[in-house]
Short mmCIF file of C-alpha atoms in Angstrom, two decimals:
data_model
loop_
_atom_site.label_atom_id
_atom_site.label_comp_id
_atom_site.label_asym_id
_atom_site.label_seq_id
_atom_site.Cartn_x
_atom_site.Cartn_y
_atom_site.Cartn_z
CA MET F 1 55.18 -45.13 36.15
CA SER F 2 58.83 -45.74 37.10
CA LYS F 3 59.84 -45.22 33.46
CA TYR F 4 57.98 -41.91 33.49
CA PHE F 5 59.80 -40.71 36.62
CA ASN F 6 63.12 -41.92 35.24
CA LEU F 7 62.53 -39.86 32.10
CA ILE F 8 61.67 -36.78 34.18
CA ALA F 9 64.80 -37.29 36.29
CA PHE F 10 66.91 -37.64 33.15
CA ILE F 11 65.52 -34.41 31.67
CA ILE F 12 66.10 -32.55 34.94
CA SER F 13 69.67 -33.84 35.12
CA LEU F 14 70.29 -32.60 31.57
CA LEU F 15 68.94 -29.17 32.49
CA PHE F 16 71.19 -28.97 35.54
CA LEU F 17 74.18 -30.14 33.50
CA ASN F 18 73.50 -27.45 30.91
CA LEU F 19 73.16 -24.81 33.62
CA PHE F 20 76.40 -25.99 35.19
CA ARG F 21 78.25 -25.93 31.87
CA ASN F 22 76.98 -22.43 31.15
CA SER F 23 77.90 -21.26 34.64
CA GLU F 24 81.40 -22.50 34.02
CA ALA F 25 81.59 -20.77 30.63
CA SER F 26 82.56 -17.36 31.96
CA VAL F 27 84.84 -16.34 34.79
CA VAL F 28 85.34 -13.37 37.02
CA SER F 29 88.97 -13.59 38.12
CA THR F 30 90.11 -14.10 41.70
CA GLY F 31 92.49 -11.13 41.67
CA ASP F 32 95.28 -13.42 42.91
CA PHE F 33 98.15 -13.70 40.43
CA ASN F 34 99.19 -17.02 41.97
CA ASN F 35 95.77 -18.53 41.22
CA ASP F 36 95.11 -17.21 37.73
CA PHE F 37 98.60 -17.04 36.17
CA PHE F 38 101.82 -19.03 35.95
CA VAL F 39 105.36 -17.77 35.42
CA MET F 40 106.46 -18.35 31.82
CA TRP F 41 110.13 -17.61 32.27
CA ALA F 42 112.75 -16.25 34.68
CA PRO F 43 110.95 -16.86 38.01
CA SER F 44 113.80 -15.07 39.78
CA HIS F 45 112.71 -11.91 37.94
CA VAL F 46 109.04 -12.19 38.94
CA ASN F 47 108.06 -10.87 42.35
CA THR F 48 104.57 -11.37 43.80
CA SER F 49 103.18 -9.86 47.00
CA ALA F 50 102.35 -12.16 49.93
CA ASP F 51 98.61 -11.89 49.24
CA GLY F 52 99.06 -12.45 45.49
CA ARG F 53 97.39 -9.13 44.63
CA GLU F 54 100.43 -7.38 43.14
CA ARG F 55 103.22 -8.56 40.87
CA SER F 56 106.30 -7.03 39.27
CA LEU F 57 108.49 -8.05 36.35
CA LYS F 58 112.20 -7.29 36.11
CA LEU F 59 114.47 -6.82 33.12
CA ASP F 60 118.26 -6.76 33.47
CA GLN F 61 121.23 -7.87 31.41
CA GLU F 62 120.66 -11.44 32.56
CA SER F 63 117.03 -11.81 31.48
CA GLY F 64 113.59 -10.42 30.98
CA SER F 65 110.53 -12.13 32.48
CA GLY F 66 106.90 -12.98 31.88
CA PHE F 67 103.73 -14.68 33.07
CA ALA F 68 100.61 -16.12 31.41
CA SER F 69 97.04 -17.07 32.33
CA ASN F 70 96.22 -20.64 33.30
CA GLN F 71 93.05 -20.54 31.19
CA MET F 72 92.33 -19.75 27.56
CA PHE F 73 89.39 -17.57 26.56
CA LEU F 74 87.16 -16.83 23.58
CA PHE F 75 85.69 -13.32 23.91
CA GLY F 76 85.34 -11.19 27.01
CA ARG F 77 86.89 -8.20 28.73
CA ILE F 78 90.34 -8.08 30.32
CA ASP F 79 91.51 -5.23 32.59
CA MET F 80 95.02 -4.89 34.00
CA GLN F 81 96.35 -2.07 36.15
CA ILE F 82 99.95 -1.38 35.18
CA LYS F 83 102.68 1.00 36.30
CA LEU F 84 105.32 1.18 33.59
CA VAL F 85 109.13 1.23 33.83
CA PRO F 86 110.18 4.65 35.20
CA GLY F 87 113.14 6.82 34.23
CA ASN F 88 115.22 6.15 31.14
CA SER F 89 113.33 3.13 29.75
CA ALA F 90 114.52 3.44 26.14
CA GLY F 91 114.75 0.04 24.45
CA THR F 92 112.50 -1.75 26.93
CA VAL F 93 109.22 -3.28 25.82
CA LEU F 94 106.36 -4.34 28.05
CA ALA F 95 103.93 -6.57 26.16
CA TYR F 96 100.42 -7.24 27.49
CA TYR F 97 98.45 -9.31 25.04
CA LEU F 98 96.11 -12.15 24.14
CA THR F 99 97.46 -14.88 21.88
CA SER F 100 96.31 -18.22 20.47
CA ASP F 101 99.90 -19.46 20.01
CA GLN F 102 98.99 -21.25 16.76
CA PRO F 103 100.85 -21.12 13.41
CA ASN F 104 97.94 -19.07 11.99
CA ARG F 105 97.66 -17.30 15.30
CA ASP F 106 95.26 -14.66 16.45
CA GLU F 107 96.65 -12.02 18.75
CA ILE F 108 95.53 -8.76 20.39
CA ASP F 109 98.54 -6.72 21.53
CA PHE F 110 99.34 -3.83 23.80
CA GLU F 111 103.07 -3.01 23.58
CA PHE F 112 104.49 -0.22 25.72
CA LEU F 113 107.65 1.19 24.17
CA GLY F 114 110.04 2.80 26.64
CA ASN F 115 111.66 6.13 25.94
CA VAL F 116 114.49 8.36 27.10
CA SER F 117 113.81 10.34 30.26
CA GLY F 118 111.39 13.21 29.73
CA GLN F 119 109.92 11.82 26.51
CA PRO F 120 106.41 10.34 26.48
CA TYR F 121 105.76 6.62 26.38
CA ILE F 122 104.42 5.22 23.12
CA VAL F 123 101.66 2.61 23.19
CA GLN F 124 101.70 0.36 20.14
CA THR F 125 98.68 -1.82 19.45
CA ASN F 126 98.56 -4.61 16.92
CA ILE F 127 96.18 -7.35 15.81
CA TYR F 128 97.01 -10.70 14.28
CA ALA F 129 94.15 -12.46 12.49
CA ASP F 130 94.66 -15.86 10.84
CA GLY F 131 98.42 -15.40 11.15
CA PHE F 132 98.66 -11.98 9.50
CA ASP F 133 99.52 -8.76 11.30
CA ASN F 134 100.87 -5.48 9.85
CA ARG F 135 98.10 -3.65 11.69
CA GLU F 136 100.12 -1.44 14.00
CA GLU F 137 98.87 1.80 15.50
CA ARG F 138 100.80 4.03 17.89
CA ILE F 139 99.72 6.75 20.28
CA TYR F 140 101.40 8.93 22.88
CA LEU F 141 99.87 8.62 26.32
CA TRP F 142 98.47 11.87 27.74
CA PHE F 143 99.88 11.21 31.23
CA ASP F 144 103.03 9.83 32.83
CA PRO F 145 102.32 6.08 33.08
CA THR F 146 105.28 5.52 35.40
CA LYS F 147 103.98 7.62 38.30
CA ASP F 148 100.90 5.59 39.11
CA PHE F 149 98.82 2.62 38.02
CA HIS F 150 96.46 2.99 35.07
CA THR F 151 93.97 0.50 33.67
CA TYR F 152 94.60 -1.00 30.23
CA SER F 153 91.69 -3.01 28.83
CA VAL F 154 90.65 -5.14 25.91
CA LEU F 155 86.99 -5.74 25.03
CA TRP F 156 86.77 -8.57 22.50
CA ASN F 157 83.43 -9.78 21.23
CA LEU F 158 81.61 -10.92 18.10
CA TYR F 159 81.40 -7.35 16.79
CA GLN F 160 84.60 -5.53 17.64
CA ILE F 161 87.89 -5.34 19.50
CA VAL F 162 88.29 -2.22 21.62
CA PHE F 163 91.58 -1.18 23.23
CA MET F 164 91.04 1.14 26.20
CA VAL F 165 93.17 3.20 28.57
CA ASP F 166 91.35 4.15 31.77
CA SER F 167 88.12 3.28 29.92
CA ILE F 168 88.95 5.66 27.04
CA PRO F 169 88.90 3.80 23.69
CA ILE F 170 92.16 4.32 21.82
CA ARG F 171 91.67 1.76 19.05
CA LEU F 172 88.87 -0.15 17.33
CA TYR F 173 88.96 -3.15 15.03
CA ARG F 174 85.57 -4.23 13.72
CA ASN F 175 84.45 -7.67 12.65
CA HIS F 176 84.18 -7.33 8.88
CA ALA F 177 84.61 -11.07 8.25
CA ASP F 178 81.52 -10.99 6.06
CA LYS F 179 83.44 -8.62 3.77
CA GLY F 180 86.54 -10.81 3.58
CA VAL F 181 88.53 -9.18 6.39
CA ALA F 182 90.16 -11.59 8.86
CA TYR F 183 88.88 -11.28 12.44
CA PRO F 184 89.83 -13.26 15.59
CA ARG F 185 86.62 -15.19 16.26
CA TRP F 186 87.33 -18.93 16.47
CA GLN F 187 90.64 -19.47 18.27
CA PRO F 188 90.82 -19.23 22.08
CA MET F 189 93.59 -17.08 23.48
CA SER F 190 95.55 -16.90 26.71
CA ILE F 191 96.65 -13.69 28.44
CA LYS F 192 100.38 -13.03 28.50
CA VAL F 193 102.55 -10.30 29.99
CA SER F 194 106.29 -9.94 29.40
CA LEU F 195 109.08 -7.41 29.88
CA TRP F 196 112.00 -7.73 27.48
CA ASN F 197 114.81 -6.12 25.54
CA GLY F 198 113.47 -4.62 22.31
CA ASP F 199 116.21 -2.10 21.65
CA SER F 200 116.75 -3.44 18.11
CA TRP F 201 113.51 -1.68 17.06
CA ALA F 202 111.43 -0.22 19.89
CA THR F 203 112.77 3.29 20.47
CA ARG F 204 113.27 5.52 17.42
CA GLY F 205 113.49 2.44 15.21
CA GLY F 206 116.31 0.97 17.29
CA LEU F 207 118.49 4.10 17.46
CA GLU F 208 118.11 4.31 21.25
CA LYS F 209 119.64 1.34 23.05
CA ILE F 210 119.04 0.18 26.61
CA ASP F 211 121.28 1.93 29.15
CA TRP F 212 121.90 -0.99 31.47
CA SER F 213 123.43 1.33 34.08
CA LYS F 214 119.86 2.57 34.69
CA GLY F 215 118.61 -0.94 35.46
CA PRO F 216 117.21 -3.16 36.68
CA PHE F 217 113.96 -2.11 34.97
CA LEU F 218 110.72 -2.87 36.80
CA ALA F 219 107.06 -2.84 35.75
CA SER F 220 104.25 -3.45 38.25
CA PHE F 221 100.76 -4.94 38.02
CA LYS F 222 97.68 -5.14 40.25
CA ASP F 223 93.87 -5.22 40.36
CA TYR F 224 93.41 -7.17 37.15
CA LYS F 225 89.99 -8.47 36.16
CA ILE F 226 89.21 -11.26 33.74
CA ASP F 227 85.55 -11.48 32.75
CA ALA F 228 85.62 -13.80 29.77
CA CYS F 229 84.42 -17.09 28.35
CA VAL F 230 86.67 -19.95 29.43
CA TRP F 231 87.53 -22.22 26.52
CA GLN F 232 86.04 -25.69 26.94
CA GLY F 233 86.51 -26.94 23.40
CA ASN F 234 83.18 -25.77 21.98
CA PRO F 235 83.02 -22.24 20.56
CA ARG F 236 79.22 -22.06 20.58
CA PHE F 237 79.10 -21.44 24.33
CA CYS F 238 81.41 -18.45 23.92
CA ARG F 239 79.65 -17.13 20.83
CA ALA F 240 76.20 -17.22 22.42
CA ASP F 241 74.44 -13.98 23.31
CA SER F 242 73.49 -14.73 26.91
CA SER F 243 73.44 -12.99 30.28
CA LEU F 244 76.71 -14.74 31.12
CA ASN F 245 78.38 -13.64 27.89
CA TRP F 246 77.36 -10.02 28.49
CA TRP F 247 80.10 -8.71 26.18
CA ASN F 248 78.26 -10.20 23.17
CA GLY F 249 75.15 -8.15 23.90
CA ALA F 250 73.90 -5.63 21.35
CA ARG F 251 74.86 -2.67 23.55
CA PHE F 252 78.53 -3.67 23.12
CA SER F 253 78.32 -3.98 19.35
CA THR F 254 79.61 -0.42 18.91
CA LEU F 255 80.85 2.53 20.95
CA THR F 256 78.53 4.75 22.94
CA ARG F 257 78.16 8.40 21.96
CA VAL F 258 80.54 9.46 24.74
CA GLN F 259 83.08 6.79 23.80
CA LYS F 260 83.04 7.97 20.19
CA ARG F 261 83.91 11.50 21.31
CA TRP F 262 86.82 10.25 23.39
CA PHE F 263 87.98 8.02 20.54
CA LYS F 264 88.04 10.94 18.10
CA TRP F 265 89.94 13.02 20.67
CA VAL F 266 92.65 10.35 20.98
CA ARG F 267 92.95 10.04 17.21
CA LYS F 268 93.17 13.79 16.71
CA TYR F 269 95.63 14.74 19.44
CA HIS F 270 97.62 11.63 20.35
CA MET F 271 97.96 9.45 17.25
CA VAL F 272 101.57 8.83 16.17
CA TYR F 273 101.13 6.15 13.51
CA ASP F 274 98.18 4.49 11.78
CA TYR F 275 98.85 1.67 9.32
CA CYS F 276 95.71 2.72 7.45
CA GLN F 277 97.42 5.97 6.52
CA ASP F 278 100.70 4.44 5.40
CA ASN F 279 100.27 4.34 1.64
CA GLN F 280 104.01 4.07 1.08
CA ARG F 281 104.29 0.92 3.16
CA PHE F 282 101.38 -0.74 1.38
CA GLN F 283 102.24 0.73 -2.05
CA ASN F 284 98.89 2.53 -2.27
CA ASN F 285 97.03 -0.73 -1.66
CA LEU F 286 95.84 -0.34 1.92
CA PRO F 287 94.28 -3.31 3.72
CA LYS F 288 90.58 -3.69 3.00
CA GLU F 289 89.42 -2.82 6.52
CA CYS F 290 90.93 0.65 6.18
CA SER F 291 88.08 1.67 3.87
CA LEU F 292 85.34 0.11 6.03
CA PRO F 293 83.51 1.70 8.99
CA LYS F 294 85.20 1.52 12.39
CA TYR F 295 81.84 1.64 14.20
#
């Protein structure tokens, strides 16, 4: 009888362990920058509010600055409220991205390219998959991103990567791995944010340089949310379609009807550059995904 009860206890303990492991698989962030992120470089240029809810990065002639998440993730949704560098921000680059930091790295990038006063900000998005990039797209924002905070989001799941601005999808990249197109699906990635000098290329191809007399340049962050699968060394937990991994559910496998309308609106009225339309760059041999459905 004791062997029978020991077996029952062992099975129950395994069930609880599995529940615990699954409960630890995803995270809803604390909202405190001090808890969820560490300063990558130039701590003197990173300022965090007393309650940890707001943070700013500074760029001057001495240095840029940056911070990164303590955890790594495989699939999920990341939201960050950002107020971009105001005034004459030409040459500055604010990068907000996910990266695996491996030689054949995967990366999902937002890059905000500053501009001369009165000219609209450009948002460049890019995707690295298995170490290859060359997938840049650029749009003009339809508002002044320096006047107030706006939410910039990435939804990354088994089916697609969606870049969003205030919940409006501005870019899609579908998982066409079954057709030979590289897709970030195995490597965990951390969240990184940095403000730096990109005046060799960022504004008008590097023609506009940073006017340091307008500095220091500040970008601000608040109300971020990380709802993602925390990497624990086994991708199957993050790839599972479960109530915890809600982002892998079938309803997130494509855009909704309303999202598709917004997406087409962005592409029609605000697109600046699309690598899938750059035949000259690719010598009339566009990447394979350019001829495949976006949703």
